Coordinates of C-alpha atoms and ligand atoms in Angstrom, one line a residue:
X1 CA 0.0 0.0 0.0
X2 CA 1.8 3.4 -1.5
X3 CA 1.8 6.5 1.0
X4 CA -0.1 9.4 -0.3
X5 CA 1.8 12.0 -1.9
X6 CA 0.7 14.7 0.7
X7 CA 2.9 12.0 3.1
X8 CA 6.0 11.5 1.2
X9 CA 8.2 14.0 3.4
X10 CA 7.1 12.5 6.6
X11 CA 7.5 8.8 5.6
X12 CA 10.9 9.8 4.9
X13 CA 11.6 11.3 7.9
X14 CA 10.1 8.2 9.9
X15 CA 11.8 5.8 7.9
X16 CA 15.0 7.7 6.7
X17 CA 16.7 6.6 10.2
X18 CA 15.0 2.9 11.4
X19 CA 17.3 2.6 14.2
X20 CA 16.5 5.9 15.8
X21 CA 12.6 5.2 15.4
X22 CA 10.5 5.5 19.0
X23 CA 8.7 2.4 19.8
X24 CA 6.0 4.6 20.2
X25 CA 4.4 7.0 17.4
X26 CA 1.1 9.2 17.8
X27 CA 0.2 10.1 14.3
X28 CA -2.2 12.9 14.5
X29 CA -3.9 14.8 12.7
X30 CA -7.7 15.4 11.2
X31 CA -9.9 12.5 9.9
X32 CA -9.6 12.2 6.3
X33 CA -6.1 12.3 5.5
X34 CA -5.2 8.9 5.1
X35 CA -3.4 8.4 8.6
X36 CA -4.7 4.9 9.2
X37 CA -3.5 3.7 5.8
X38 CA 0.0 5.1 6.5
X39 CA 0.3 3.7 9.8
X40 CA -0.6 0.2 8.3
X41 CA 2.5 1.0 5.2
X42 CA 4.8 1.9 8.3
X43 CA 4.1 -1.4 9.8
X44 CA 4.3 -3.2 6.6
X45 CA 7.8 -1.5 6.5
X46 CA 8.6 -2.7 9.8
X47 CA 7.7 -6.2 9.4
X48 CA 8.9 -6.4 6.2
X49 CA 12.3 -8.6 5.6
X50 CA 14.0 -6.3 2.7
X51 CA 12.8 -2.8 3.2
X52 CA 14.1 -0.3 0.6
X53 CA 14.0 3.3 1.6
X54 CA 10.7 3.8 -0.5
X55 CA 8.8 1.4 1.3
X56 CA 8.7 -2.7 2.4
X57 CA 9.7 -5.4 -0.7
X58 CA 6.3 -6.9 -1.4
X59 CA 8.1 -9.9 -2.2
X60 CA 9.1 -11.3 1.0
X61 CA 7.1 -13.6 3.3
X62 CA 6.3 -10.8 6.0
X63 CA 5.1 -8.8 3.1
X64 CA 3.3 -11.8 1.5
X65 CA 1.5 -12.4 4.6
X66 CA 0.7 -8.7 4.9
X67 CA -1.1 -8.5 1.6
X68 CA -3.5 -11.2 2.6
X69 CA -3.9 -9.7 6.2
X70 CA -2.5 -12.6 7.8
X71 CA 0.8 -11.8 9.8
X72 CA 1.1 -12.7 13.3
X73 CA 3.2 -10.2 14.2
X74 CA 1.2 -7.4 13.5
X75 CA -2.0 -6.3 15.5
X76 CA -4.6 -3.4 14.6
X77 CA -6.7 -2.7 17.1
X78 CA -10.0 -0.5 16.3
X79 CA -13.3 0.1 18.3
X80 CA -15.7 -2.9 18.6
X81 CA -19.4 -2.5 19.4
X82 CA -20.3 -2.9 23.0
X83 CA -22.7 -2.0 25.3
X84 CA -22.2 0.7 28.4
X85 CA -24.9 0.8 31.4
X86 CA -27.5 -0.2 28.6
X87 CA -26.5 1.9 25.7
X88 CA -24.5 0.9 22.8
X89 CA -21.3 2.3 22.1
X90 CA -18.3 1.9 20.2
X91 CA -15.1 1.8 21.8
X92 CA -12.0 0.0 22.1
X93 CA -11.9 -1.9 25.2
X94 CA -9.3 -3.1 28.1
X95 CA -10.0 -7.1 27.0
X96 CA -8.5 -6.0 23.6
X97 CA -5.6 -4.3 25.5
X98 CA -4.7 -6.8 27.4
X99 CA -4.5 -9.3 24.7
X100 CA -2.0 -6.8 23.8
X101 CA 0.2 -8.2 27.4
X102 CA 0.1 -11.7 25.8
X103 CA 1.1 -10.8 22.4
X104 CA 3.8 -8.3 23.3
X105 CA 5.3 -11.0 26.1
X106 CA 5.4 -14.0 23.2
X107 CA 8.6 -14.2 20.6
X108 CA 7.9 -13.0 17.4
X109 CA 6.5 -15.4 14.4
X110 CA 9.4 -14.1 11.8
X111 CA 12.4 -13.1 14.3
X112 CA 12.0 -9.5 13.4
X113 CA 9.9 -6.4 15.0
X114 CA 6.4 -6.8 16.5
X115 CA 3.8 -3.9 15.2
X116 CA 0.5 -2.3 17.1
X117 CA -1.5 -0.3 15.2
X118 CA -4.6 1.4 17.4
X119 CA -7.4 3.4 15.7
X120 CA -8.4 5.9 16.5
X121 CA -6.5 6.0 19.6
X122 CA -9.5 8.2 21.2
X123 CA -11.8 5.2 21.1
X124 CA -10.3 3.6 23.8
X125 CA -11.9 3.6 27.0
X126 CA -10.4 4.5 30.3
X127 CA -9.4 1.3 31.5
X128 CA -8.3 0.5 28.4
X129 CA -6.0 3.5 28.2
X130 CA -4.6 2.5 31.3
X131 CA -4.0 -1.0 30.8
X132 CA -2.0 0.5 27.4
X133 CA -0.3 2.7 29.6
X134 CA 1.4 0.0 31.7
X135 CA 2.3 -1.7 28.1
X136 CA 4.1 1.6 26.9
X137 CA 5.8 1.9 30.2
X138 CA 7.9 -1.7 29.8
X139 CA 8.4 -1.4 25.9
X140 CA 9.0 -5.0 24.9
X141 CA 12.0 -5.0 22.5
X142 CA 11.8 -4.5 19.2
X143 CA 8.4 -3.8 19.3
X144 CA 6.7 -0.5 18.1
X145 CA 3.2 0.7 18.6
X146 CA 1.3 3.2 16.2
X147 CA -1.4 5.4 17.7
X148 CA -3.5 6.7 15.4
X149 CA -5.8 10.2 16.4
X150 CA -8.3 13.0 15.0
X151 CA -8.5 14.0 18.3
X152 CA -5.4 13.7 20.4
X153 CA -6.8 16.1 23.3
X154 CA -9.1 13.2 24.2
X155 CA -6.2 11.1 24.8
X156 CA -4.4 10.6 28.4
X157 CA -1.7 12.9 28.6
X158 CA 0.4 10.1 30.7
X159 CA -0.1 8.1 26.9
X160 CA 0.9 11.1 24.9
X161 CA 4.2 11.6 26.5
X162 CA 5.4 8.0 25.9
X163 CA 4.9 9.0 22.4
X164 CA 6.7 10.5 19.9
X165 CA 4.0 12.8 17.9
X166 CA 4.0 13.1 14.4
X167 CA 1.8 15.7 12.9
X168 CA 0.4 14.4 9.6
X169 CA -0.3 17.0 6.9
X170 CA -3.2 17.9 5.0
X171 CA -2.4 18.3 1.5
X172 CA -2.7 22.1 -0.1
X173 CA -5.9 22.1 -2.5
X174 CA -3.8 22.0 -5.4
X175 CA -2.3 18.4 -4.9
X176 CA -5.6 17.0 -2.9
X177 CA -7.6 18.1 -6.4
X178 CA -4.5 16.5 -8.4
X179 CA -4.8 13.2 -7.0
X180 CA -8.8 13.3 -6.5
X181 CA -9.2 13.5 -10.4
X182 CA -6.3 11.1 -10.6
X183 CA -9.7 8.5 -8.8
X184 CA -11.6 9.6 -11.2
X185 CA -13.0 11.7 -9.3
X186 CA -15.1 14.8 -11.2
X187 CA -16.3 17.2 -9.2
X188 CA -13.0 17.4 -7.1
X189 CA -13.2 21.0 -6.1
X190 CA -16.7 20.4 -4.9
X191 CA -16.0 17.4 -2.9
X192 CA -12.6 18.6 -1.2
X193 CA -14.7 21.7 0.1
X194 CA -17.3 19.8 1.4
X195 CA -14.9 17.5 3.0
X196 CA -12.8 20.6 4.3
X197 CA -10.0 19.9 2.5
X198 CA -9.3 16.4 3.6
X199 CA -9.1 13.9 0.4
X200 CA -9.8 10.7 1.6
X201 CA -13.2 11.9 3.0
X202 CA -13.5 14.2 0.0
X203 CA -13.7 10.6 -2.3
X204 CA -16.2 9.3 0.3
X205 CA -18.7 12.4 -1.1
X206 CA -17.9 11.9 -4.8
X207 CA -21.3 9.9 -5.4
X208 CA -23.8 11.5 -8.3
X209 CA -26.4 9.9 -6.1
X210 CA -24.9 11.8 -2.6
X211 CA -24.5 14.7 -4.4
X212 CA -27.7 15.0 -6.3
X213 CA -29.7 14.0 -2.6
X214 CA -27.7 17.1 -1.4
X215 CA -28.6 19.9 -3.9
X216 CA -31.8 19.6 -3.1
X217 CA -31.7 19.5 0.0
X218 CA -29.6 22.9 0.0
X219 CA -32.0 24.3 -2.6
X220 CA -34.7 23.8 -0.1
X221 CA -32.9 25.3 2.6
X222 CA -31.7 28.2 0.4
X223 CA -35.9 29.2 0.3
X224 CA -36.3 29.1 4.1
X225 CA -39.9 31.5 2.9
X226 CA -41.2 28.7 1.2
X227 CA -39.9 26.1 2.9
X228 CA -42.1 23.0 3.1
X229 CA -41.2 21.5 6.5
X230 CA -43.4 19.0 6.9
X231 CA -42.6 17.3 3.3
X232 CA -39.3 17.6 3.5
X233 CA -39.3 15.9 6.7
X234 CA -41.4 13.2 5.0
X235 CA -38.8 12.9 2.1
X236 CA -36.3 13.1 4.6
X237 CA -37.4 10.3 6.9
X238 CA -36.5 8.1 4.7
X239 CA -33.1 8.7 3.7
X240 CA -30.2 8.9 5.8
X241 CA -30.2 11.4 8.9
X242 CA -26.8 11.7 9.4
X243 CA -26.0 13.1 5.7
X244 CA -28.9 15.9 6.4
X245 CA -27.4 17.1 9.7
X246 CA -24.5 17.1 7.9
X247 CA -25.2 19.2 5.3
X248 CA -27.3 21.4 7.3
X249 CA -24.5 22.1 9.7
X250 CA -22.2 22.8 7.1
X251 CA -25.0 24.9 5.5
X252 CA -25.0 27.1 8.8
X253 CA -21.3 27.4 8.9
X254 CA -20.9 28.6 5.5
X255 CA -24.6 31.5 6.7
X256 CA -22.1 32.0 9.3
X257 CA -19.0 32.9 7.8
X258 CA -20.3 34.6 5.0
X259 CA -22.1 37.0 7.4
X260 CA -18.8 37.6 9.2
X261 CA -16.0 36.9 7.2
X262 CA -17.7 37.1 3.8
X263 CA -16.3 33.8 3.0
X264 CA -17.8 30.3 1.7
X265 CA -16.0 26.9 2.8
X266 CA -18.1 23.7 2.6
X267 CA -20.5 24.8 -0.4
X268 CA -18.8 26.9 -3.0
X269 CA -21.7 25.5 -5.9
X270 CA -24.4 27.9 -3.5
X271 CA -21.7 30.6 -2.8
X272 CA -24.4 33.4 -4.3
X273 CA -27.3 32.2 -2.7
X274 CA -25.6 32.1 0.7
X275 CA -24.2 35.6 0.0
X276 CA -27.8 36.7 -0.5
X277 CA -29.3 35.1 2.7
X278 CA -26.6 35.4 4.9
X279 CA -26.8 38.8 4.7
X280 CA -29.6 39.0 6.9
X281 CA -29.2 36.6 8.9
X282 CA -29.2 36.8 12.9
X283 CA -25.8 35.6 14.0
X284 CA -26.8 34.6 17.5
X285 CA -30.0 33.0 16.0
X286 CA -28.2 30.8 13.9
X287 CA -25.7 29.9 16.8
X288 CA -28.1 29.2 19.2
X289 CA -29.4 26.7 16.5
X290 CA -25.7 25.3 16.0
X291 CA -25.9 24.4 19.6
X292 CA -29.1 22.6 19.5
X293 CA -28.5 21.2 16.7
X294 CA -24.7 19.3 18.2
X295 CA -27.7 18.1 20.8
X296 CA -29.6 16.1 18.3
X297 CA -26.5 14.9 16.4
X298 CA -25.8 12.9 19.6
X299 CA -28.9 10.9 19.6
X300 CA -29.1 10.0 15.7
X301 CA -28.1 7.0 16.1
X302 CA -31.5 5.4 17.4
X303 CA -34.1 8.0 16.7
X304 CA -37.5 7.0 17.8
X305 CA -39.7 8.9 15.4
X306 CA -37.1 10.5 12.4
X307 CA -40.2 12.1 10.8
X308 CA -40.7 13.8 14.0
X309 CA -37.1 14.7 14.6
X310 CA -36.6 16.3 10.9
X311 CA -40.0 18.2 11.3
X312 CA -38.6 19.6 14.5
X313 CA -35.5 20.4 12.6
X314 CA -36.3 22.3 10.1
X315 CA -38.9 24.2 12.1
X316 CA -36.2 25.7 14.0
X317 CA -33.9 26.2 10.9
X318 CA -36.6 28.2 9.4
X319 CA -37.2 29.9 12.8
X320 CA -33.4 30.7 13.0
X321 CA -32.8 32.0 10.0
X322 CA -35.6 34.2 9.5
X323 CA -35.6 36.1 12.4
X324 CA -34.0 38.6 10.8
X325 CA -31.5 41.6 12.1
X326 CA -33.6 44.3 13.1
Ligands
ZN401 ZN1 9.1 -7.4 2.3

């Protein structure tokens, strides 16, 4: 698996000097940029037999092995679905830590390094943070763990500083476009602003299907006047929830920042139309409405009634953004 051009100068770094390499990395940085995949190349590096300075043979056994996602040496750990005092959530727990004690305390299959991988680090939960914690504070030889974060502030700070951090760049639009239409991607520009600038989620929106849900959905909201609550909340009921709150937080960022910096991020394809409302717009209306609306993001997982929930939605959008500066 190639690193992404965006990470050439980093893998370099990491990799120019194997001796002098931590056996602890935190690679951080915001979701989207292709982190996880580079922390699975670095430990294809690492367990491979003949590395070459651009990255592992893929014709040894450790590599072989790799490919089919069979080595033994190698462990990625990433948030199972549990259950906490009756809800479900998704986290990585202490039982898959400590399986971690056994497999850092056994010799390795191959007779070379051992490799961790844990994504995203935030999802652990406090035990299981802890239990890590003891792990990172005996490092077992030649074995080297790989943290992977979007949100490192969540982490334990007694975890962070038995890491070294690496910051992992976000590409400049130029080269993020560049390799999006080198996917066959074809509305790149309009897919790396909605994903902020991060590619990898940027490819995630490039869907005709996505896309075509969306601009309707923002045409509708661009007429809060005529806005048809109650059918649009039928419509909406029974297609994805999470996409709508999406785009309709986005869609108040961008009222937002037009109104105060005169700028459009996540939808440049309804920059005028934007321009035109946001210039009327209540700032403290519409933030009051961000807030509430961060409150009914947390429960979309299991709504009971969706109907219900987008009718109350878009009441309050239209509310918000209507009451107008006077
Ligand atoms: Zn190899």
């Amino acid at each position: 698996m190639p690193v992404y051009p965006w990470q050439t100068e980093v893998w370099q770094r990491l990799t120019g000097a194997r001796q002098r390499l931590p056996h602890a990395l935190l690679l951080q940085g915001r979701r989207g940029i292709g982190k996880r995949d580079f922390a699975l190349a670095l430990a294809n590096w690492l367990l491979c037999q003949a590395p070459t300075p651009h990255g592992p043979c893929r014709h040894c056994r450790a590599c072989h092995l790799l490919a089919v996602g069979n080595h033994a040496d190698l462990r990625l750990i990433e948030p199972l679905e549990g259950e906490e005092e009756g809800r479900a959530v998704r986290q990585i727990a202490i039982a898959q830590v400590r399986e971690l004690e056994d497999f850092v305390g056994l010799s390795t299959h191959q007779e070379g390094a051992r490799v961790i991988v844990i994504h995203p680090a935030e999802a652990m939960n406090p035990a299981a943070a802890n239990a890590l914690l003891k792990t990172l504070e005996e490092p077992a030889e030649n074995t080297v763990f790989l943290l992977v974060s979007h949100k490192p502030r969540q982490l334990l700070p007694t975890v962070v500083s038995r890491c070294r951090t690496v910051a992992m760049p976000l590409p400049d639009e130029e080269m993020a476009r560049a390799w999006l239409e080198s996917q066959g991607v074809i509305d790149a520009r309009l897919c790396l602003a909605l994903a902020g600038g991060a590619p990898l989620e940027a490819l995630r929106y490039a869907d005709g299907e996505y896309l075509a849900a969306r601009g309707v959905f923002l045409a509708a909201l661009g007429e809060p006047a005529k806005l048809d609550w109650l059918k649009l909340a039928e419509q909406g009921a029974r297609q994805d929830l999470a996409s709508q709150i999406d785009w309709l937080q986005k869609w108040l960022y961008d009222l937002v920042a037009v109104r105060l910096a005169r700028r459009v991020r996540y939808n440049p394809d309804f920059a005028p139309r934007l321009r035109e409302l946001g210039a009327g717009v209540k700032v403290e209306a519409l933030l009051r409405f961000v807030r509430e609306l961060e409150g009914v993001r947390r429960h979309l997982d299991h709504p009971l009634n969706p109907q219900l929930l987008l009718e109350t939605v878009f009441l309050a959008y239209q509310r918000a953004v209507m009451t107008q500066n006077g």
